[in-house]
DNA sequence: ACCGAATCACTTTTT
DNA sequence: GTGATTCGGT
């Protein structure tokens, strides 16, 4: 047990305490992962069976890293047996095992968002509803997801008048029909979406007490990472599993809860856990090992403004360090130039490109950094972005595999049925789809009987032959699913698909790239086939007799839950400055961090209207600053192109919330004239001549300048110009006419008559109104 | 079936 | 401004 000496007092207590439910509040950089991994190692050393430990994370990456670290502390064979993974992957394993209870097959397909949207789009079109505005697949899916995360089925929805009137209010009274049809289609396809994995697990636990009992006994100790980001559905499943033995440890930081827009509920960590586990013990990891004192102080000051939080005092014994650097910029181009220069100066001082990260609120902001960094020849890499497994050509190949495994998977089938082209046009497909839909059989079943139905379907001999051939091949592959190893079978299917030939027949750059990606996929399959089965259930439960080799079906199980961050470790590649959204930066750390675009309307986002949303933006700011180990650079621009038009904005209110003595304003621009347009220059208080480090007086002036501006202008500068009689547009309420304006800015209100929603009173500084006439 | 023009929409996104 | 999607012509 000597590894415990690596821990500080609270960390060690958090590791050793197992008597009752435990909540560990882990401030940024306080060694959270260390506590989790050591705790699991500790449990194992104490004699707990590794397969009786369940550790739930939010990313595969986090799970993988933890597994690796545990393997250094205990026998690696034990480390592998721990049930460690994302909520989704662990629950998917449970659901496959228990599939028949909820009348699914164990080989069900997991649909990604693209598949889901496609289904919704088809449904909306079939129902003759408007898919441009009211029933946009993205927003319908968002609402469905929201409901599922709160365990509200279509049937349950119909018992909740609030929800019904919400949709009626938005002229979406058929929403529940779409929801029903969507669930039905998923079921017919033998598929679940991401949220279903959580939803059905809860259903399973609710409706099958023996199943719940089984998993309560299996998971004798439960750990949850990033607890602040759990949604209702995730929390309930944990609560159910831990209900009897109460052996549960949740770790998280309420100050870093930044995913509420995806259903995460900060109250799980702030209040719910305490209420539901009254016997719990609470530890707070408050020593920060990551950042300088100034960074820690600044971040404490940021988060202090939030009301909804668990009190804590994060401190560090690290050196004081430098102040936070604040760059005032004229526009986004200027911002990128200043940062590029600062990067080069850091490089000159011996830093490495990989020591630096550029953080931004929205993905669109990355573009200008790319352009400017290319000019300065600064190597960079955008972290995140499209996953390898989301690329069209990869998804197409996977669609072939999906159909072989689960021929009911109609999304996959439709994707490949005529790609590459094999002479089945829209008309034929429509005839078949309609027939299948009307007769409630799957499209694949119909295709298997195409010869018999040829006359009824009114399709030609040629097409009938094509379909027969296609079906025969798929069935042949399916029969080999457990006879052939994954590599052999995958290559045969790929060959049959003709996708590579198709792309090679017109070798554009893009197509060559696609062929390479497909080869990369085969490469990944080969790597997978060399791995051994390490899932804990093989040790604990009777598995169906599996062949000695790895199967295609097993590969597909793993692939469906991978994301872009799970691919080759971008962080370990040749030194590059990393560009990413603040959301993606959570959990990472860098010596030098640039937090960019600190402007009202961008960060905090103009979409935020309510106090809790501002608090979430503030937590986002907290996350961004606490990524920095040595130095944090902040920047804002006066003018920025957003959505194709130039916007003037004022510095973010978050800048004012920082203690001014911790900030050094930088205007390191010997040739600043080239960036500053003359009309701005004279009135530009931010660009008073200063050099490297500011004198205190200048600091005050900047501080006040930002303060005055942001308080006066808040998010919607343009609203100042509104007058009685103007026709405006509002995101939620639509078109309306201003009947009256009252009060003095910034407290002025408008009474607006909306065409669709009648009269409303709006506070101008918050309401996002766009003048149309 | 495919290409180019027109149109649109647009925070964040661990699964 | 950009990228994705859809539509309409060949």
mmCIF file with all atom_site columns, C-alpha atoms in Angstrom, chain A residues 326-443:
data_model
loop_
_atom_site.group_PDB
_atom_site.id
_atom_site.type_symbol
_atom_site.label_atom_id
_atom_site.label_alt_id
_atom_site.label_comp_id
_atom_site.label_asym_id
_atom_site.label_entity_id
_atom_site.label_seq_id
_atom_site.pdbx_PDB_ins_code
_atom_site.Cartn_x
_atom_site.Cartn_y
_atom_site.Cartn_z
_atom_site.occupancy
_atom_site.B_iso_or_equiv
_atom_site.pdbx_formal_charge
_atom_site.auth_seq_id
_atom_site.auth_comp_id
_atom_site.auth_asym_id
_atom_site.auth_atom_id
_atom_site.pdbx_PDB_model_num
ATOM 1   C CA . UNK A 1 326 ? -4.650  40.984 -21.292 1.00 0.00 ? 326 UNK A CA 1
ATOM 2   C CA . UNK A 1 327 ? -4.504  41.940 -24.932 1.00 0.00 ? 327 UNK A CA 1
ATOM 3   C CA . UNK A 1 328 ? -6.810  44.544 -26.341 1.00 0.00 ? 328 UNK A CA 1
ATOM 4   C CA . UNK A 1 329 ? -7.185  44.060 -30.072 1.00 0.00 ? 329 UNK A CA 1
ATOM 5   C CA . UNK A 1 330 ? -8.935  45.890 -32.829 1.00 0.00 ? 330 UNK A CA 1
ATOM 6   C CA . UNK A 1 331 ? -10.291 42.839 -34.583 1.00 0.00 ? 331 UNK A CA 1
ATOM 7   C CA . UNK A 1 332 ? -9.886  39.101 -34.810 1.00 0.00 ? 332 UNK A CA 1
ATOM 8   C CA . UNK A 1 333 ? -7.052  39.433 -37.258 1.00 0.00 ? 333 UNK A CA 1
ATOM 9   C CA . UNK A 1 334 ? -5.160  41.672 -34.937 1.00 0.00 ? 334 UNK A CA 1
ATOM 10  C CA . UNK A 1 335 ? -5.845  39.280 -32.091 1.00 0.00 ? 335 UNK A CA 1
ATOM 11  C CA . UNK A 1 336 ? -4.358  36.406 -34.043 1.00 0.00 ? 336 UNK A CA 1
ATOM 12  C CA . UNK A 1 337 ? -1.293  38.447 -34.990 1.00 0.00 ? 337 UNK A CA 1
ATOM 13  C CA . UNK A 1 338 ? -0.602  39.505 -31.433 1.00 0.00 ? 338 UNK A CA 1
ATOM 14  C CA . UNK A 1 339 ? -0.924  35.945 -30.256 1.00 0.00 ? 339 UNK A CA 1
ATOM 15  C CA . UNK A 1 340 ? 1.261   34.638 -33.058 1.00 0.00 ? 340 UNK A CA 1
ATOM 16  C CA . UNK A 1 341 ? 3.975   37.074 -32.061 1.00 0.00 ? 341 UNK A CA 1
ATOM 17  C CA . UNK A 1 342 ? 3.658   36.157 -28.439 1.00 0.00 ? 342 UNK A CA 1
ATOM 18  C CA . UNK A 1 343 ? 3.969   32.499 -29.368 1.00 0.00 ? 343 UNK A CA 1
ATOM 19  C CA . UNK A 1 344 ? 7.152   33.182 -31.294 1.00 0.00 ? 344 UNK A CA 1
ATOM 20  C CA . UNK A 1 345 ? 8.553   35.153 -28.415 1.00 0.00 ? 345 UNK A CA 1
ATOM 21  C CA . UNK A 1 346 ? 7.814   32.284 -26.054 1.00 0.00 ? 346 UNK A CA 1
ATOM 22  C CA . UNK A 1 347 ? 9.492   29.910 -28.492 1.00 0.00 ? 347 UNK A CA 1
ATOM 23  C CA . UNK A 1 348 ? 12.537  32.177 -28.429 1.00 0.00 ? 348 UNK A CA 1
ATOM 24  C CA . UNK A 1 349 ? 12.604  31.857 -24.687 1.00 0.00 ? 349 UNK A CA 1
ATOM 25  C CA . UNK A 1 350 ? 12.775  28.101 -25.030 1.00 0.00 ? 350 UNK A CA 1
ATOM 26  C CA . UNK A 1 351 ? 9.132   27.074 -24.865 1.00 0.00 ? 351 UNK A CA 1
ATOM 27  C CA . UNK A 1 352 ? 7.779   24.389 -27.117 1.00 0.00 ? 352 UNK A CA 1
ATOM 28  C CA . UNK A 1 353 ? 4.843   24.759 -29.489 1.00 0.00 ? 353 UNK A CA 1
ATOM 29  C CA . UNK A 1 354 ? 3.085   21.955 -27.689 1.00 0.00 ? 354 UNK A CA 1
ATOM 30  C CA . UNK A 1 355 ? 3.224   23.989 -24.468 1.00 0.00 ? 355 UNK A CA 1
ATOM 31  C CA . UNK A 1 356 ? 0.589   26.302 -25.850 1.00 0.00 ? 356 UNK A CA 1
ATOM 32  C CA . UNK A 1 357 ? -3.096  26.188 -26.499 1.00 0.00 ? 357 UNK A CA 1
ATOM 33  C CA . UNK A 1 358 ? -5.505  28.635 -28.056 1.00 0.00 ? 358 UNK A CA 1
ATOM 34  C CA . UNK A 1 359 ? -8.953  28.424 -26.541 1.00 0.00 ? 359 UNK A CA 1
ATOM 35  C CA . UNK A 1 360 ? -12.113 29.909 -27.983 1.00 0.00 ? 360 UNK A CA 1
ATOM 36  C CA . UNK A 1 361 ? -15.819 29.907 -27.365 1.00 0.00 ? 361 UNK A CA 1
ATOM 37  C CA . UNK A 1 362 ? -16.936 28.944 -30.858 1.00 0.00 ? 362 UNK A CA 1
ATOM 38  C CA . UNK A 1 363 ? -15.352 26.799 -33.527 1.00 0.00 ? 363 UNK A CA 1
ATOM 39  C CA . UNK A 1 364 ? -15.700 29.564 -36.091 1.00 0.00 ? 364 UNK A CA 1
ATOM 40  C CA . UNK A 1 365 ? -12.982 31.498 -34.303 1.00 0.00 ? 365 UNK A CA 1
ATOM 41  C CA . UNK A 1 366 ? -10.323 28.967 -35.244 1.00 0.00 ? 366 UNK A CA 1
ATOM 42  C CA . UNK A 1 367 ? -10.198 30.048 -38.846 1.00 0.00 ? 367 UNK A CA 1
ATOM 43  C CA . UNK A 1 368 ? -8.308  33.304 -38.455 1.00 0.00 ? 368 UNK A CA 1
ATOM 44  C CA . UNK A 1 369 ? -5.742  31.609 -36.227 1.00 0.00 ? 369 UNK A CA 1
ATOM 45  C CA . UNK A 1 370 ? -5.161  29.018 -38.899 1.00 0.00 ? 370 UNK A CA 1
ATOM 46  C CA . UNK A 1 371 ? -4.600  31.672 -41.536 1.00 0.00 ? 371 UNK A CA 1
ATOM 47  C CA . UNK A 1 372 ? -2.296  33.768 -39.410 1.00 0.00 ? 372 UNK A CA 1
ATOM 48  C CA . UNK A 1 373 ? -0.344  30.837 -37.993 1.00 0.00 ? 373 UNK A CA 1
ATOM 49  C CA . UNK A 1 374 ? 0.296   29.607 -41.498 1.00 0.00 ? 374 UNK A CA 1
ATOM 50  C CA . UNK A 1 375 ? 1.728   32.984 -42.371 1.00 0.00 ? 375 UNK A CA 1
ATOM 51  C CA . UNK A 1 376 ? 3.958   32.932 -39.320 1.00 0.00 ? 376 UNK A CA 1
ATOM 52  C CA . UNK A 1 377 ? 4.782   29.278 -39.947 1.00 0.00 ? 377 UNK A CA 1
ATOM 53  C CA . UNK A 1 378 ? 3.592   28.280 -36.526 1.00 0.00 ? 378 UNK A CA 1
ATOM 54  C CA . UNK A 1 379 ? 2.720   24.595 -36.482 1.00 0.00 ? 379 UNK A CA 1
ATOM 55  C CA . UNK A 1 380 ? -0.778  24.099 -35.155 1.00 0.00 ? 380 UNK A CA 1
ATOM 56  C CA . UNK A 1 381 ? -3.395  21.443 -34.821 1.00 0.00 ? 381 UNK A CA 1
ATOM 57  C CA . UNK A 1 382 ? -7.093  21.751 -34.343 1.00 0.00 ? 382 UNK A CA 1
ATOM 58  C CA . UNK A 1 383 ? -8.142  19.465 -31.547 1.00 0.00 ? 383 UNK A CA 1
ATOM 59  C CA . UNK A 1 384 ? -11.534 17.912 -31.981 1.00 0.00 ? 384 UNK A CA 1
ATOM 60  C CA . UNK A 1 385 ? -13.305 18.358 -35.250 1.00 0.00 ? 385 UNK A CA 1
ATOM 61  C CA . UNK A 1 386 ? -14.706 15.624 -37.350 1.00 0.00 ? 386 UNK A CA 1
ATOM 62  C CA . UNK A 1 387 ? -14.160 12.132 -36.151 1.00 0.00 ? 387 UNK A CA 1
ATOM 63  C CA . UNK A 1 388 ? -12.511 9.679  -38.455 1.00 0.00 ? 388 UNK A CA 1
ATOM 64  C CA . UNK A 1 389 ? -15.510 7.429  -38.061 1.00 0.00 ? 389 UNK A CA 1
ATOM 65  C CA . UNK A 1 390 ? -17.865 10.191 -39.167 1.00 0.00 ? 390 UNK A CA 1
ATOM 66  C CA . UNK A 1 391 ? -16.263 10.704 -42.558 1.00 0.00 ? 391 UNK A CA 1
ATOM 67  C CA . UNK A 1 392 ? -18.523 9.797  -45.405 1.00 0.00 ? 392 UNK A CA 1
ATOM 68  C CA . UNK A 1 393 ? -16.308 7.111  -46.903 1.00 0.00 ? 393 UNK A CA 1
ATOM 69  C CA . UNK A 1 394 ? -15.680 5.475  -43.544 1.00 0.00 ? 394 UNK A CA 1
ATOM 70  C CA . UNK A 1 395 ? -19.341 5.562  -42.623 1.00 0.00 ? 395 UNK A CA 1
ATOM 71  C CA . UNK A 1 396 ? -20.158 4.021  -45.976 1.00 0.00 ? 396 UNK A CA 1
ATOM 72  C CA . UNK A 1 397 ? -17.853 1.097  -45.399 1.00 0.00 ? 397 UNK A CA 1
ATOM 73  C CA . UNK A 1 398 ? -19.180 0.713  -41.877 1.00 0.00 ? 398 UNK A CA 1
ATOM 74  C CA . UNK A 1 399 ? -22.708 0.782  -43.291 1.00 0.00 ? 399 UNK A CA 1
ATOM 75  C CA . UNK A 1 400 ? -21.890 -2.372 -45.274 1.00 0.00 ? 400 UNK A CA 1
ATOM 76  C CA . UNK A 1 401 ? -20.696 -4.004 -42.067 1.00 0.00 ? 401 UNK A CA 1
ATOM 77  C CA . UNK A 1 402 ? -23.786 -2.823 -40.245 1.00 0.00 ? 402 UNK A CA 1
ATOM 78  C CA . UNK A 1 403 ? -26.139 -4.330 -42.791 1.00 0.00 ? 403 UNK A CA 1
ATOM 79  C CA . UNK A 1 404 ? -24.302 -7.641 -42.644 1.00 0.00 ? 404 UNK A CA 1
ATOM 80  C CA . UNK A 1 405 ? -24.629 -7.717 -38.873 1.00 0.00 ? 405 UNK A CA 1
ATOM 81  C CA . UNK A 1 406 ? -28.116 -6.289 -38.611 1.00 0.00 ? 406 UNK A CA 1
ATOM 82  C CA . UNK A 1 407 ? -30.074 -6.322 -41.838 1.00 0.00 ? 407 UNK A CA 1
ATOM 83  C CA . UNK A 1 408 ? -32.927 -4.427 -40.207 1.00 0.00 ? 408 UNK A CA 1
ATOM 84  C CA . UNK A 1 409 ? -30.623 -1.408 -39.977 1.00 0.00 ? 409 UNK A CA 1
ATOM 85  C CA . UNK A 1 410 ? -32.371 0.558  -42.661 1.00 0.00 ? 410 UNK A CA 1
ATOM 86  C CA . UNK A 1 411 ? -30.282 3.695  -42.292 1.00 0.00 ? 411 UNK A CA 1
ATOM 87  C CA . UNK A 1 412 ? -27.220 1.711  -43.212 1.00 0.00 ? 412 UNK A CA 1
ATOM 88  C CA . UNK A 1 413 ? -29.057 -0.188 -45.923 1.00 0.00 ? 413 UNK A CA 1
ATOM 89  C CA . UNK A 1 414 ? -30.319 2.981  -47.590 1.00 0.00 ? 414 UNK A CA 1
ATOM 90  C CA . UNK A 1 415 ? -26.818 4.393  -47.476 1.00 0.00 ? 415 UNK A CA 1
ATOM 91  C CA . UNK A 1 416 ? -25.292 1.560  -49.444 1.00 0.00 ? 416 UNK A CA 1
ATOM 92  C CA . UNK A 1 417 ? -28.124 0.087  -51.444 1.00 0.00 ? 417 UNK A CA 1
ATOM 93  C CA . UNK A 1 418 ? -27.127 2.155  -54.428 1.00 0.00 ? 418 UNK A CA 1
ATOM 94  C CA . UNK A 1 419 ? -23.679 3.290  -53.469 1.00 0.00 ? 419 UNK A CA 1
ATOM 95  C CA . UNK A 1 420 ? -21.569 2.782  -55.390 1.00 0.00 ? 420 UNK A CA 1
ATOM 96  C CA . UNK A 1 421 ? -24.198 2.966  -58.096 1.00 0.00 ? 421 UNK A CA 1
ATOM 97  C CA . UNK A 1 422 ? -25.570 -0.389 -59.090 1.00 0.00 ? 422 UNK A CA 1
ATOM 98  C CA . UNK A 1 423 ? -28.566 0.764  -61.099 1.00 0.00 ? 423 UNK A CA 1
ATOM 99  C CA . UNK A 1 424 ? -31.207 1.149  -58.464 1.00 0.00 ? 424 UNK A CA 1
ATOM 100 C CA . UNK A 1 425 ? -32.676 4.597  -58.949 1.00 0.00 ? 425 UNK A CA 1
ATOM 101 C CA . UNK A 1 426 ? -34.878 6.682  -56.714 1.00 0.00 ? 426 UNK A CA 1
ATOM 102 C CA . UNK A 1 427 ? -38.033 5.272  -58.271 1.00 0.00 ? 427 UNK A CA 1
ATOM 103 C CA . UNK A 1 428 ? -37.194 1.662  -57.504 1.00 0.00 ? 428 UNK A CA 1
ATOM 104 C CA . UNK A 1 429 ? -36.140 2.522  -53.999 1.00 0.00 ? 429 UNK A CA 1
ATOM 105 C CA . UNK A 1 430 ? -39.297 4.457  -53.399 1.00 0.00 ? 430 UNK A CA 1
ATOM 106 C CA . UNK A 1 431 ? -41.464 1.605  -54.656 1.00 0.00 ? 431 UNK A CA 1
ATOM 107 C CA . UNK A 1 432 ? -39.708 -0.791 -52.327 1.00 0.00 ? 432 UNK A CA 1
ATOM 108 C CA . UNK A 1 433 ? -39.721 1.516  -49.299 1.00 0.00 ? 433 UNK A CA 1
ATOM 109 C CA . UNK A 1 434 ? -43.402 2.231  -49.677 1.00 0.00 ? 434 UNK A CA 1
ATOM 110 C CA . UNK A 1 435 ? -44.250 -1.414 -50.046 1.00 0.00 ? 435 UNK A CA 1
ATOM 111 C CA . UNK A 1 436 ? -42.150 -2.333 -47.027 1.00 0.00 ? 436 UNK A CA 1
ATOM 112 C CA . UNK A 1 437 ? -43.659 0.457  -44.991 1.00 0.00 ? 437 UNK A CA 1
ATOM 113 C CA . UNK A 1 438 ? -47.239 -0.382 -45.985 1.00 0.00 ? 438 UNK A CA 1
ATOM 114 C CA . UNK A 1 439 ? -46.772 -4.054 -45.239 1.00 0.00 ? 439 UNK A CA 1
ATOM 115 C CA . UNK A 1 440 ? -44.757 -3.530 -42.080 1.00 0.00 ? 440 UNK A CA 1
ATOM 116 C CA . UNK A 1 441 ? -41.846 -5.633 -43.183 1.00 0.00 ? 441 UNK A CA 1
ATOM 117 C CA . UNK A 1 442 ? -38.250 -4.583 -43.257 1.00 0.00 ? 442 UNK A CA 1
ATOM 118 C CA . UNK A 1 443 ? -36.781 -3.371 -46.478 1.00 0.00 ? 443 UNK A CA 1
#
